[in-house]
């Protein structure tokens, strides 16, 4: 079974930056697509960003385009989410996810989830 462990969350002032990391381990046949989701209190979990197995294709939800960047280092089995110009509305628990393709992640077709890491943006 695949394990995903997020880290890097915390408290940051509006306008600041954070970088989240997700380390994936377990049985895989090839480099899988990875993504990030977030869930704020009382709201549905939403797609944030996805990256293909080779790192050449990325997708972002409109609200984070130009501010967030997803990347990966396959040799380290790690995916990152660099978050810049953070806003209070970015406050949420951020979850790492793995799927068969980046496009699948956009439609919440997720094979495994991480445990989540809290990001709180103060205003």
Short mmCIF file of C-alpha atoms in Angstrom, two decimals:
data_model
loop_
_atom_site.label_atom_id
_atom_site.label_comp_id
_atom_site.label_asym_id
_atom_site.label_seq_id
_atom_site.Cartn_x
_atom_site.Cartn_y
_atom_site.Cartn_z
CA UNK A 1 0.00 0.00 0.00
CA UNK A 2 1.18 3.50 -0.82
CA UNK A 3 1.99 5.85 2.04
CA UNK A 4 2.05 9.62 1.65
CA UNK A 5 3.35 11.92 4.36
CA UNK A 6 2.95 15.68 4.13
CA UNK A 7 5.02 18.25 5.95
CA UNK A 8 5.75 21.95 5.87
CA UNK A 9 2.46 23.39 7.01
CA UNK A 10 2.24 26.11 9.57
CA UNK A 11 1.16 29.63 10.31
CA UNK A 12 2.08 32.39 7.91
CA UNK A 13 1.04 35.99 7.48
CA UNK A 14 -0.97 37.00 4.44
CA UNK A 15 1.36 37.71 1.56
CA UNK A 16 3.91 35.24 2.81
CA UNK A 17 5.06 31.90 1.49
CA UNK A 18 5.20 28.27 2.50
CA UNK A 19 6.43 25.16 0.77
CA UNK A 20 4.74 21.86 1.46
CA UNK A 21 6.41 18.52 0.90
CA UNK A 22 4.95 15.08 0.40
CA UNK A 23 7.05 11.95 0.54
CA UNK A 24 5.54 8.88 -1.05
CA UNK A 25 6.57 5.33 -0.29
CA UNK A 26 5.28 1.88 -0.96
CA UNK A 27 4.73 -0.31 -3.95
CA UNK A 28 4.56 1.46 -7.26
CA UNK A 29 5.08 0.28 -10.81
CA UNK A 30 6.21 3.62 -12.19
CA UNK A 31 6.32 7.27 -11.30
CA UNK A 32 2.74 8.20 -10.50
CA UNK A 33 0.90 11.45 -10.91
CA UNK A 34 0.76 13.45 -7.70
CA UNK A 35 -1.40 16.27 -6.53
CA UNK A 36 -2.53 18.51 -3.75
CA UNK A 37 -6.00 19.08 -2.37
CA UNK A 38 -7.20 21.25 0.45
CA UNK A 39 -10.16 21.35 2.76
CA UNK A 40 -11.22 24.32 4.83
CA UNK A 41 -13.54 23.95 7.82
CA UNK A 42 -17.11 23.37 6.73
CA UNK A 43 -16.18 23.13 3.06
CA UNK A 44 -15.70 20.36 0.56
CA UNK A 45 -12.26 19.12 -0.30
CA UNK A 46 -11.05 20.88 -3.43
CA UNK A 47 -8.41 20.19 -6.01
CA UNK A 48 -5.42 22.52 -5.87
CA UNK A 49 -2.67 21.26 -8.18
CA UNK A 50 -1.43 18.17 -9.97
CA UNK A 51 1.72 17.06 -11.71
CA UNK A 52 2.33 14.20 -14.10
CA UNK A 53 4.71 11.38 -13.31
CA UNK A 54 7.49 12.89 -15.37
CA UNK A 55 6.87 16.40 -14.12
CA UNK A 56 6.12 17.86 -17.53
CA UNK A 57 2.39 18.46 -17.13
CA UNK A 58 0.83 20.52 -14.37
CA UNK A 59 -2.67 21.68 -13.53
CA UNK A 60 -3.90 24.25 -11.06
CA UNK A 61 -7.23 25.38 -9.83
CA UNK A 62 -7.97 28.92 -10.94
CA UNK A 63 -7.73 30.46 -7.50
CA UNK A 64 -4.05 29.54 -7.10
CA UNK A 65 -2.76 30.06 -10.62
CA UNK A 66 0.23 32.36 -10.62
CA UNK A 67 0.72 31.95 -6.88
CA UNK A 68 1.33 28.25 -6.31
CA UNK A 69 3.76 25.94 -8.05
CA UNK A 70 3.80 22.17 -7.91
CA UNK A 71 7.03 20.30 -8.56
CA UNK A 72 8.56 16.93 -7.90
CA UNK A 73 11.89 15.21 -7.36
CA UNK A 74 11.33 11.64 -8.34
CA UNK A 75 14.69 10.48 -7.02
CA UNK A 76 13.52 11.59 -3.58
CA UNK A 77 9.96 10.33 -4.07
CA UNK A 78 8.82 13.80 -3.12
CA UNK A 79 6.32 16.28 -4.46
CA UNK A 80 6.26 19.93 -3.41
CA UNK A 81 3.76 22.72 -3.36
CA UNK A 82 5.34 26.14 -3.25
CA UNK A 83 2.75 28.65 -2.10
CA UNK A 84 3.40 32.35 -2.56
CA UNK A 85 1.32 35.45 -1.94
CA UNK A 86 -0.80 33.53 0.50
CA UNK A 87 -4.27 34.75 1.32
CA UNK A 88 -6.50 34.09 4.28
CA UNK A 89 -8.74 32.02 2.04
CA UNK A 90 -5.86 29.61 1.46
CA UNK A 91 -6.24 28.47 5.06
CA UNK A 92 -7.03 24.76 5.00
CA UNK A 93 -5.71 21.31 5.64
CA UNK A 94 -3.65 20.39 2.61
CA UNK A 95 -3.60 16.78 1.46
CA UNK A 96 -1.20 15.04 -0.84
CA UNK A 97 -2.66 12.51 -3.25
CA UNK A 98 -1.56 9.99 -5.85
CA UNK A 99 -3.38 8.83 -8.95
CA UNK A 100 -2.88 7.27 -12.35
CA UNK A 101 -2.67 10.62 -14.13
CA UNK A 102 -2.62 14.32 -13.46
CA UNK A 103 -5.88 14.71 -15.34
CA UNK A 104 -7.47 12.13 -13.07
CA UNK A 105 -6.52 14.18 -10.03
CA UNK A 106 -8.39 17.18 -11.40
CA UNK A 107 -11.57 15.13 -11.18
CA UNK A 108 -10.79 13.75 -7.71
CA UNK A 109 -9.90 10.30 -8.97
CA UNK A 110 -7.49 9.55 -6.16
CA UNK A 111 -5.90 6.24 -5.27
CA UNK A 112 -4.32 7.26 -1.96
CA UNK A 113 -4.31 10.22 0.39
CA UNK A 114 -1.84 11.60 2.85
CA UNK A 115 -2.80 12.54 6.39
CA UNK A 116 -2.83 16.26 5.72
CA UNK A 117 -0.92 19.25 6.98
CA UNK A 118 -2.48 22.44 8.32
CA UNK A 119 -1.82 25.74 6.60
CA UNK A 120 -3.09 28.81 8.39
CA UNK A 121 -2.79 32.25 6.82
CA UNK A 122 -3.36 35.14 9.16
CA UNK A 123 -4.65 38.50 8.03
#
